Amino acid sequence: MRIADIFKSGPDPVFSFEFFPPKGDKGHDALLATIADLQDLAPSFVSVTYGAGGSTRDRTLELVSYIKNRVGIEAMAHLTCVGATRDEISGVLDALESASIENVIALRGDPPQDAEDFVPHPDGLAHALDLIEMIRGGDRSICLAAACYPEVHPQASSPDDDLAHTIAKVRAGAEVLISQLFFDNECYFRFVEKVRAEGIDVPIVPGIMPITNVAQIERFTRMCGASIPDSLSKKLEPVREEPDAVVDLGIEHSVEQCAELLAGGAPGVHFYTLNRSRSTRDILSRLRELRPWQR
Ligand code: FAD
């Protein structure tokens, strides 16, 4: 099913999970266990990331197809422009369609670890917008999502330019926006208001990452330009070296954050699971008890 249709007529709110393709056999087995553990939470869809420079191409395809065709959960593949020609990107789209994958989140992608800036392949694409236009210019019926940044993409020339680029992705054919992780809900609500003021009414899904490790979340937020509010930093600092306490605090914070987002009209939550089940399971179970969207 196309995820745009899930947002139109499926459960309200729509909960979804993101996984990444693990490298070794151990990670693979652990992920299958996580998927099995989260299955009874009945996510409306799950998404599978695409590694830097297409490094996980085959594993992304394999995993997204396994989830859709063997586990039976609706799935969305991430696809980036990094290091690929247009023909190679077309080949990936063909393979996805052959595996009956109906949903793709079209991304520019981040530069590989050894490179500072994103440099498009000479026969490739420079922006997510180009990928969306390429796909919509053909006869593919894939449902397209795109990324958005409540705290502005770190390489954007200005917040207004970034907003304009996001809106261009929707006008070109993205039917759902999924946000970068953030911890300050005001950023999300302000961003939604600005997008709506431009006459755009697609679902804008908050991407939420439960905190499980303080150093890791500090690294992620630095890289993606998100902020950790002082009030949250102050709670994290004293438990920084206590793994269980960090996980518990992360769960508490995410429950509060998601409850406020859903009460404020967010159409669902996309959980960045980091391939682990405990936090996502606890947060989603608590939200379903609290039902903040009915407030
Ligand atoms: P774009 O929309 O192309 O934007 C990138 C930058 O270029 C922005 O600053 C934008 O303002 C600017 N820009 C856009 N269009 C133009 C234009 N026409 N002219 C000038 N400037 C322009 N990365 C991965 O490698 N693999 C993944 O699986 C993955 N999944 C993600 C999922 C989500 C939900 C999100 C939010 C991010 C994900 N990322 C992933 C990270 C993403 O690839 C990076 O944030 C990347 O730096 C930007 O991708 P984008 O699609 O937003 O790019």
mmCIF file of C-alpha atoms and ligand atoms in Angstrom:
data_model
loop_
_atom_site.group_PDB
_atom_site.id
_atom_site.type_symbol
_atom_site.label_atom_id
_atom_site.label_comp_id
_atom_site.label_asym_id
_atom_site.label_seq_id
_atom_site.Cartn_x
_atom_site.Cartn_y
_atom_site.Cartn_z
ATOM 1 C CA MET A 1 0.000 0.000 0.000
ATOM 2 C CA ARG A 2 1.202 3.519 -0.722
ATOM 3 C CA ILE A 3 2.046 5.248 2.536
ATOM 4 C CA ALA A 4 0.270 8.415 1.375
ATOM 5 C CA ASP A 5 -2.918 6.315 1.394
ATOM 6 C CA ILE A 6 -2.118 4.990 4.860
ATOM 7 C CA PHE A 7 -2.018 8.598 6.080
ATOM 8 C CA LYS A 8 -5.317 9.334 4.297
ATOM 9 C CA SER A 9 -7.339 6.332 5.376
ATOM 10 C CA GLY A 10 -5.306 4.176 7.739
ATOM 11 C CA PRO A 11 -4.955 4.303 11.498
ATOM 12 C CA ASP A 12 -4.770 7.719 13.086
ATOM 13 C CA PRO A 13 -2.056 8.341 14.168
ATOM 14 C CA VAL A 14 0.332 6.405 11.904
ATOM 15 C CA PHE A 15 3.308 4.853 13.705
ATOM 16 C CA SER A 16 6.327 3.717 11.702
ATOM 17 C CA PHE A 17 9.833 2.403 12.434
ATOM 18 C CA GLU A 18 13.168 2.915 10.719
ATOM 19 C CA PHE A 19 15.867 0.232 10.513
ATOM 20 C CA PHE A 20 19.289 0.175 8.917
ATOM 21 C CA PRO A 21 20.783 -2.845 7.106
ATOM 22 C CA PRO A 22 23.275 -4.433 9.523
ATOM 23 C CA LYS A 23 26.779 -5.364 8.379
ATOM 24 C CA GLY A 24 27.617 -8.794 9.770
ATOM 25 C CA ASP A 25 25.692 -11.980 10.552
ATOM 26 C CA LYS A 26 25.429 -11.034 14.225
ATOM 27 C CA GLY A 27 23.824 -7.681 13.427
ATOM 28 C CA HIS A 28 21.555 -9.375 10.906
ATOM 29 C CA ASP A 29 20.299 -11.907 13.471
ATOM 30 C CA ALA A 30 19.838 -9.151 16.061
ATOM 31 C CA LEU A 31 17.783 -7.108 13.602
ATOM 32 C CA LEU A 32 15.540 -10.043 12.741
ATOM 33 C CA ALA A 33 14.951 -10.478 16.478
ATOM 34 C CA THR A 34 14.130 -6.762 16.801
ATOM 35 C CA ILE A 35 11.690 -6.936 13.883
ATOM 36 C CA ALA A 36 10.017 -9.999 15.415
ATOM 37 C CA ASP A 37 9.838 -8.241 18.778
ATOM 38 C CA LEU A 38 8.281 -5.080 17.344
ATOM 39 C CA GLN A 39 5.892 -6.855 14.990
ATOM 40 C CA ASP A 40 3.022 -7.105 17.469
ATOM 41 C CA LEU A 41 3.113 -3.319 17.862
ATOM 42 C CA ALA A 42 1.668 -3.338 14.335
ATOM 43 C CA PRO A 43 3.588 -0.439 12.775
ATOM 44 C CA SER A 44 1.794 0.970 9.740
ATOM 45 C CA PHE A 45 5.056 0.748 7.816
ATOM 46 C CA VAL A 46 8.777 0.407 8.356
ATOM 47 C CA SER A 47 11.599 2.002 6.390
ATOM 48 C CA VAL A 48 15.099 0.760 5.601
ATOM 49 C CA THR A 49 17.985 3.217 5.207
ATOM 50 C CA TYR A 50 20.462 3.406 2.334
ATOM 51 C CA GLY A 51 24.125 3.584 3.367
ATOM 52 C CA ALA A 52 26.547 6.325 2.360
ATOM 53 C CA GLY A 53 27.601 6.085 -1.268
ATOM 54 C CA GLY A 54 25.103 3.308 -1.933
ATOM 55 C CA SER A 55 27.218 1.073 0.305
ATOM 56 C CA THR A 56 24.185 -0.879 1.489
ATOM 57 C CA ARG A 57 22.340 -0.998 -1.830
ATOM 58 C CA ASP A 58 21.929 -4.772 -2.008
ATOM 59 C CA ARG A 59 21.321 -5.129 1.712
ATOM 60 C CA THR A 60 18.706 -2.354 1.659
ATOM 61 C CA LEU A 61 16.918 -4.097 -1.201
ATOM 62 C CA GLU A 62 17.103 -7.474 0.496
ATOM 63 C CA LEU A 63 15.865 -6.204 3.865
ATOM 64 C CA VAL A 64 13.057 -4.028 2.534
ATOM 65 C CA SER A 65 11.852 -6.919 0.397
ATOM 66 C CA TYR A 66 12.067 -9.368 3.345
ATOM 67 C CA ILE A 67 9.994 -7.034 5.543
ATOM 68 C CA LYS A 68 7.342 -6.457 2.891
ATOM 69 C CA ASN A 69 7.117 -9.903 1.342
ATOM 70 C CA ARG A 70 8.044 -12.295 4.168
ATOM 71 C CA VAL A 71 7.149 -10.481 7.392
ATOM 72 C CA GLY A 72 4.122 -8.825 5.789
ATOM 73 C CA ILE A 73 4.628 -5.257 7.037
ATOM 74 C CA GLU A 74 4.350 -2.373 4.545
ATOM 75 C CA ALA A 75 7.826 -1.110 3.739
ATOM 76 C CA MET A 76 9.557 1.971 2.374
ATOM 77 C CA ALA A 77 13.072 1.986 0.899
ATOM 78 C CA HIS A 78 15.415 4.946 1.379
ATOM 79 C CA LEU A 79 17.247 5.923 -1.806
ATOM 80 C CA THR A 80 20.032 8.485 -2.167
ATOM 81 C CA CYS A 81 21.872 10.126 -5.074
ATOM 82 C CA VAL A 82 25.362 9.643 -3.574
ATOM 83 C CA GLY A 83 27.974 8.307 -5.976
ATOM 84 C CA ALA A 84 25.432 6.989 -8.480
ATOM 85 C CA THR A 85 24.639 7.707 -12.106
ATOM 86 C CA ARG A 86 21.060 8.243 -13.201
ATOM 87 C CA ASP A 87 21.130 4.795 -14.826
ATOM 88 C CA GLU A 88 22.293 3.155 -11.624
ATOM 89 C CA ILE A 89 19.540 4.889 -9.689
ATOM 90 C CA SER A 90 17.049 3.720 -12.299
ATOM 91 C CA GLY A 91 18.350 0.179 -11.848
ATOM 92 C CA VAL A 92 17.715 0.347 -8.090
ATOM 93 C CA LEU A 93 14.184 1.621 -8.725
ATOM 94 C CA ASP A 94 13.577 -1.260 -11.160
ATOM 95 C CA ALA A 95 14.766 -3.744 -8.537
ATOM 96 C CA LEU A 96 12.520 -2.158 -5.898
ATOM 97 C CA GLU A 97 9.514 -2.329 -8.186
ATOM 98 C CA SER A 98 10.289 -5.965 -9.025
ATOM 99 C CA ALA A 99 10.216 -6.677 -5.290
ATOM 100 C CA SER A 100 6.759 -5.010 -5.095
ATOM 101 C CA ILE A 101 8.081 -2.069 -3.064
ATOM 102 C CA GLU A 102 5.638 0.795 -3.550
ATOM 103 C CA ASN A 103 7.255 3.426 -1.295
ATOM 104 C CA VAL A 104 10.558 5.278 -1.556
ATOM 105 C CA ILE A 105 11.946 8.201 0.417
ATOM 106 C CA ALA A 106 13.954 10.187 -2.123
ATOM 107 C CA LEU A 107 17.097 11.709 -0.599
ATOM 108 C CA ARG A 108 20.214 13.478 -1.693
ATOM 109 C CA GLY A 109 22.202 11.585 0.922
ATOM 110 C CA ASP A 110 25.182 12.529 3.018
ATOM 111 C CA PRO A 111 28.728 12.519 1.645
ATOM 112 C CA PRO A 112 30.750 9.357 2.382
ATOM 113 C CA GLN A 113 32.737 9.510 5.652
ATOM 114 C CA ASP A 114 36.043 10.468 3.985
ATOM 115 C CA ALA A 115 34.493 13.404 2.070
ATOM 116 C CA GLU A 116 33.503 16.768 3.494
ATOM 117 C CA ASP A 117 31.038 18.025 0.904
ATOM 118 C CA PHE A 118 28.444 16.316 -1.190
ATOM 119 C CA VAL A 119 29.716 16.143 -4.770
ATOM 120 C CA PRO A 120 27.223 14.775 -7.272
ATOM 121 C CA HIS A 121 28.332 12.050 -9.671
ATOM 122 C CA PRO A 122 29.047 13.664 -13.100
ATOM 123 C CA ASP A 123 26.208 11.593 -14.562
ATOM 124 C CA GLY A 124 24.150 11.770 -11.423
ATOM 125 C CA LEU A 125 21.859 14.035 -9.435
ATOM 126 C CA ALA A 126 22.673 16.989 -7.179
ATOM 127 C CA HIS A 127 19.591 17.276 -4.984
ATOM 128 C CA ALA A 128 16.703 15.175 -3.725
ATOM 129 C CA LEU A 129 14.502 17.387 -5.902
ATOM 130 C CA ASP A 130 16.287 16.073 -9.022
ATOM 131 C CA LEU A 131 15.614 12.500 -7.912
ATOM 132 C CA ILE A 132 11.936 13.248 -7.349
ATOM 133 C CA GLU A 133 11.700 14.961 -10.749
ATOM 134 C CA MET A 134 13.474 12.030 -12.422
ATOM 135 C CA ILE A 135 11.072 9.518 -10.870
ATOM 136 C CA ARG A 136 7.968 11.620 -11.536
ATOM 137 C CA GLY A 137 9.161 12.284 -15.101
ATOM 138 C CA GLY A 138 8.879 8.563 -15.891
ATOM 139 C CA ASP A 139 5.974 6.188 -15.631
ATOM 140 C CA ARG A 140 6.661 4.806 -12.173
ATOM 141 C CA SER A 141 3.739 4.811 -9.755
ATOM 142 C CA ILE A 142 5.936 4.692 -6.626
ATOM 143 C CA CYS A 143 4.730 6.745 -3.655
ATOM 144 C CA LEU A 144 7.443 9.260 -2.783
ATOM 145 C CA ALA A 145 8.383 10.706 0.569
ATOM 146 C CA ALA A 146 11.086 13.320 1.208
ATOM 147 C CA ALA A 147 13.105 14.557 4.175
ATOM 148 C CA CYS A 148 12.501 17.856 5.973
ATOM 149 C CA TYR A 149 14.362 19.753 8.672
ATOM 150 C CA PRO A 150 12.469 21.549 11.464
ATOM 151 C CA GLU A 151 15.801 23.050 12.612
ATOM 152 C CA VAL A 152 17.036 23.708 9.035
ATOM 153 C CA HIS A 153 19.430 21.473 7.062
ATOM 154 C CA PRO A 154 23.027 22.244 8.155
ATOM 155 C CA GLN A 155 24.196 23.061 4.616
ATOM 156 C CA ALA A 156 21.255 25.296 3.719
ATOM 157 C CA SER A 157 22.126 28.819 2.591
ATOM 158 C CA SER A 158 19.288 30.156 4.798
ATOM 159 C CA PRO A 159 16.163 28.898 6.619
ATOM 160 C CA ASP A 160 13.969 30.477 3.920
ATOM 161 C CA ASP A 161 15.928 28.743 1.141
ATOM 162 C CA ASP A 162 15.680 25.431 2.959
ATOM 163 C CA LEU A 163 11.922 25.865 3.335
ATOM 164 C CA ALA A 164 11.650 26.734 -0.364
ATOM 165 C CA HIS A 165 13.625 23.588 -1.281
ATOM 166 C CA THR A 166 11.342 21.444 0.889
ATOM 167 C CA ILE A 167 8.268 22.935 -0.721
ATOM 168 C CA ALA A 168 9.759 22.363 -4.177
ATOM 169 C CA LYS A 169 10.130 18.659 -3.323
ATOM 170 C CA VAL A 170 6.430 18.443 -2.508
ATOM 171 C CA ARG A 171 5.392 20.399 -5.607
ATOM 172 C CA ALA A 172 7.528 17.991 -7.675
ATOM 173 C CA GLY A 173 5.739 14.953 -6.271
ATOM 174 C CA ALA A 174 6.722 14.073 -2.690
ATOM 175 C CA GLU A 175 3.510 13.005 -0.969
ATOM 176 C CA VAL A 176 4.780 12.712 2.604
ATOM 177 C CA LEU A 177 7.505 14.595 4.516
ATOM 178 C CA ILE A 178 9.458 12.875 7.284
ATOM 179 C CA SER A 179 11.495 15.062 9.575
ATOM 180 C CA GLN A 180 15.043 14.901 10.796
ATOM 181 C CA LEU A 181 15.279 14.036 14.499
ATOM 182 C CA PHE A 182 14.625 16.908 16.899
ATOM 183 C CA PHE A 183 13.965 17.330 20.624
ATOM 184 C CA ASP A 184 12.349 20.754 20.711
ATOM 185 C CA ASN A 185 8.717 20.485 19.634
ATOM 186 C CA GLU A 186 8.404 24.223 19.066
ATOM 187 C CA CYS A 187 10.755 23.843 16.078
ATOM 188 C CA TYR A 188 8.420 21.241 14.566
ATOM 189 C CA PHE A 189 5.224 23.229 15.175
ATOM 190 C CA ARG A 190 6.770 26.428 13.752
ATOM 191 C CA PHE A 191 8.032 24.513 10.707
ATOM 192 C CA VAL A 192 4.606 22.941 10.070
ATOM 193 C CA GLU A 193 3.003 26.374 10.267
ATOM 194 C CA LYS A 194 5.409 27.771 7.663
ATOM 195 C CA VAL A 195 4.842 24.843 5.289
ATOM 196 C CA ARG A 196 1.044 25.105 5.660
ATOM 197 C CA ALA A 197 1.253 28.862 4.982
ATOM 198 C CA GLU A 198 2.610 27.924 1.528
ATOM 199 C CA GLY A 199 -0.541 25.913 0.818
ATOM 200 C CA ILE A 200 1.148 22.513 1.293
ATOM 201 C CA ASP A 201 -1.026 19.939 3.044
ATOM 202 C CA VAL A 202 0.982 16.679 2.881
ATOM 203 C CA PRO A 203 1.553 14.797 6.168
ATOM 204 C CA ILE A 204 4.624 16.135 8.013
ATOM 205 C CA VAL A 205 5.747 13.238 10.181
ATOM 206 C CA PRO A 206 8.030 13.939 13.142
ATOM 207 C CA GLY A 207 11.109 11.696 13.221
ATOM 208 C CA ILE A 208 11.867 10.757 16.819
ATOM 209 C CA MET A 209 15.043 9.130 18.083
ATOM 210 C CA PRO A 210 14.806 7.702 21.606
ATOM 211 C CA ILE A 211 18.031 8.564 23.430
ATOM 212 C CA THR A 212 19.976 5.463 24.469
ATOM 213 C CA ASN A 213 23.523 6.860 24.690
ATOM 214 C CA VAL A 214 24.483 10.444 25.511
ATOM 215 C CA ALA A 215 27.739 10.652 23.514
ATOM 216 C CA GLN A 216 25.988 9.128 20.502
ATOM 217 C CA ILE A 217 23.069 11.550 20.542
ATOM 218 C CA GLU A 218 25.462 14.487 20.946
ATOM 219 C CA ARG A 219 27.349 13.269 17.856
ATOM 220 C CA PHE A 220 24.152 12.750 15.825
ATOM 221 C CA THR A 221 22.715 16.153 16.710
ATOM 222 C CA ARG A 222 26.015 17.879 15.880
ATOM 223 C CA MET A 223 26.068 16.177 12.475
ATOM 224 C CA CYS A 224 22.467 16.884 11.518
ATOM 225 C CA GLY A 225 22.113 20.377 12.972
ATOM 226 C CA ALA A 226 19.531 19.489 15.629
ATOM 227 C CA SER A 227 19.689 20.914 19.136
ATOM 228 C CA ILE A 228 19.360 19.342 22.571
ATOM 229 C CA PRO A 229 17.388 21.757 24.784
ATOM 230 C CA ASP A 230 19.204 22.822 27.979
ATOM 231 C CA SER A 231 16.490 21.296 30.153
ATOM 232 C CA LEU A 232 17.146 17.878 28.550
ATOM 233 C CA SER A 233 20.960 18.250 28.696
ATOM 234 C CA LYS A 234 20.712 18.997 32.409
ATOM 235 C CA LYS A 235 18.810 15.757 32.986
ATOM 236 C CA LEU A 236 21.206 13.706 30.834
ATOM 237 C CA GLU A 237 24.491 14.997 32.250
ATOM 238 C CA PRO A 238 24.308 13.357 35.713
ATOM 239 C CA VAL A 239 23.432 9.910 34.245
ATOM 240 C CA ARG A 240 25.751 10.125 31.207
ATOM 241 C CA GLU A 241 27.763 7.026 32.274
ATOM 242 C CA GLU A 242 24.777 4.969 33.486
ATOM 243 C CA PRO A 243 23.403 3.114 30.466
ATOM 244 C CA ASP A 244 20.116 1.938 32.012
ATOM 245 C CA ALA A 245 19.316 5.357 33.456
ATOM 246 C CA VAL A 246 19.987 6.982 30.055
ATOM 247 C CA VAL A 247 17.618 4.562 28.331
ATOM 248 C CA ASP A 248 14.914 5.188 30.962
ATOM 249 C CA LEU A 249 15.332 8.933 30.663
ATOM 250 C CA GLY A 250 15.240 8.695 26.869
ATOM 251 C CA ILE A 251 11.961 6.782 27.064
ATOM 252 C CA GLU A 252 10.428 9.314 29.475
ATOM 253 C CA HIS A 253 11.464 12.195 27.252
ATOM 254 C CA SER A 254 10.189 10.582 24.049
ATOM 255 C CA VAL A 255 6.818 9.726 25.610
ATOM 256 C CA GLU A 256 6.373 13.354 26.676
ATOM 257 C CA GLN A 257 7.655 14.670 23.359
ATOM 258 C CA CYS A 258 5.435 12.389 21.243
ATOM 259 C CA ALA A 259 2.389 13.000 23.458
ATOM 260 C CA GLU A 260 2.716 16.743 22.900
ATOM 261 C CA LEU A 261 3.279 16.316 19.164
ATOM 262 C CA LEU A 262 0.265 14.029 18.740
ATOM 263 C CA ALA A 263 -1.959 16.227 20.913
ATOM 264 C CA GLY A 264 -0.834 19.134 18.724
ATOM 265 C CA GLY A 265 -1.938 17.422 15.504
ATOM 266 C CA ALA A 266 1.124 15.493 14.259
ATOM 267 C CA PRO A 267 -0.161 12.766 11.891
ATOM 268 C CA GLY A 268 2.015 10.049 13.436
ATOM 269 C CA VAL A 269 5.551 9.349 14.605
ATOM 270 C CA HIS A 270 8.445 7.806 12.673
ATOM 271 C CA PHE A 271 10.763 6.143 15.204
ATOM 272 C CA TYR A 272 14.485 5.994 14.486
ATOM 273 C CA THR A 273 14.899 2.640 16.246
ATOM 274 C CA LEU A 274 18.662 2.188 15.680
ATOM 275 C CA ASN A 275 17.678 -1.485 15.232
ATOM 276 C CA ARG A 276 16.783 -1.848 18.918
ATOM 277 C CA SER A 277 13.347 -2.649 20.217
ATOM 278 C CA ARG A 278 13.166 -1.793 23.909
ATOM 279 C CA SER A 279 12.733 1.984 23.816
ATOM 280 C CA THR A 280 10.398 2.035 20.837
ATOM 281 C CA ARG A 281 8.272 -0.725 22.371
ATOM 282 C CA ASP A 282 7.958 1.082 25.726
ATOM 283 C CA ILE A 283 7.266 4.482 24.162
ATOM 284 C CA LEU A 284 4.638 3.238 21.748
ATOM 285 C CA SER A 285 2.901 1.094 24.365
ATOM 286 C CA ARG A 286 2.725 4.066 26.741
ATOM 287 C CA LEU A 287 1.401 6.349 23.999
ATOM 288 C CA ARG A 288 -1.323 3.873 23.121
ATOM 289 C CA GLU A 289 -2.386 3.843 26.788
ATOM 290 C CA LEU A 290 -2.292 7.636 27.072
ATOM 291 C CA ARG A 291 -3.971 8.298 23.692
ATOM 292 C CA PRO A 292 -2.825 11.953 23.620
ATOM 293 C CA TRP A 293 -4.301 12.417 20.125
ATOM 294 C CA GLN A 294 -7.779 12.257 21.684
ATOM 295 C CA ARG A 295 -7.097 15.189 24.012
HETATM 296 P P1 FAD B 1 18.091 17.932 -0.335
HETATM 297 O O1 FAD B 1 16.629 18.104 -0.250
HETATM 298 O O2 FAD B 1 18.703 17.849 -1.691
HETATM 299 O O3 FAD B 1 18.757 19.133 0.480
HETATM 300 C C1 FAD B 1 20.153 19.139 0.775
HETATM 301 C C2 FAD B 1 20.628 20.580 0.952
HETATM 302 O O4 FAD B 1 20.624 21.229 -0.317
HETATM 303 C C3 FAD B 1 19.742 21.435 1.862
HETATM 304 O O5 FAD B 1 20.564 22.326 2.542
HETATM 305 C C4 FAD B 1 18.821 22.159 0.893
HETATM 306 O O6 FAD B 1 18.347 23.383 1.422
HETATM 307 C C5 FAD B 1 19.764 22.365 -0.290
HETATM 308 N N1 FAD B 1 19.065 22.354 -1.586
HETATM 309 C C6 FAD B 1 18.056 21.553 -1.967
HETATM 310 N N2 FAD B 1 17.695 21.829 -3.245
HETATM 311 C C7 FAD B 1 18.509 22.822 -3.663
HETATM 312 C C8 FAD B 1 18.664 23.528 -4.882
HETATM 313 N N3 FAD B 1 17.869 23.280 -5.924
HETATM 314 N N4 FAD B 1 19.632 24.490 -4.953
HETATM 315 C C9 FAD B 1 20.445 24.758 -3.895
HETATM 316 N N5 FAD B 1 20.339 24.101 -2.715
HETATM 317 C C10 FAD B 1 19.399 23.151 -2.610
HETATM 318 N N6 FAD B 1 21.021 9.727 4.433
HETATM 319 C C11 FAD B 1 21.513 8.598 3.872
HETATM 320 O O7 FAD B 1 22.668 8.590 3.397
HETATM 321 N N7 FAD B 1 20.767 7.448 3.815
HETATM 322 C C12 FAD B 1 19.499 7.399 4.303
HETATM 323 O O8 FAD B 1 18.858 6.355 4.246
HETATM 324 C C13 FAD B 1 18.936 8.583 4.901
HETATM 325 N N8 FAD B 1 17.670 8.611 5.360
HETATM 326 C C14 FAD B 1 17.142 9.791 5.861
HETATM 327 C C15 FAD B 1 15.788 9.822 6.277
HETATM 328 C C16 FAD B 1 15.240 10.990 6.792
HETATM 329 C C17 FAD B 1 13.787 11.009 7.216
HETATM 330 C C18 FAD B 1 16.029 12.164 6.918
HETATM 331 C C19 FAD B 1 15.481 13.427 7.506
HETATM 332 C C20 FAD B 1 17.374 12.139 6.505
HETATM 333 C C21 FAD B 1 17.930 10.963 5.960
HETATM 334 N N9 FAD B 1 19.247 10.906 5.505
HETATM 335 C C22 FAD B 1 19.755 9.742 4.944
HETATM 336 C C23 FAD B 1 20.113 12.075 5.635
HETATM 337 C C24 FAD B 1 20.051 12.953 4.383
HETATM 338 O O9 FAD B 1 20.560 12.246 3.280
HETATM 339 C C25 FAD B 1 20.897 14.196 4.654
HETATM 340 O O10 FAD B 1 20.273 15.027 5.577
HETATM 341 C C26 FAD B 1 21.340 14.972 3.400
HETATM 342 O O11 FAD B 1 22.378 15.860 3.803
HETATM 343 C C27 FAD B 1 20.251 15.782 2.732
HETATM 344 O O12 FAD B 1 19.343 14.999 2.101
HETATM 345 P P2 FAD B 1 17.982 15.645 1.500
HETATM 346 O O13 FAD B 1 17.295 14.577 0.782
HETATM 347 O O14 FAD B 1 17.255 16.379 2.537
HETATM 348 O O15 FAD B 1 18.632 16.679 0.461
#
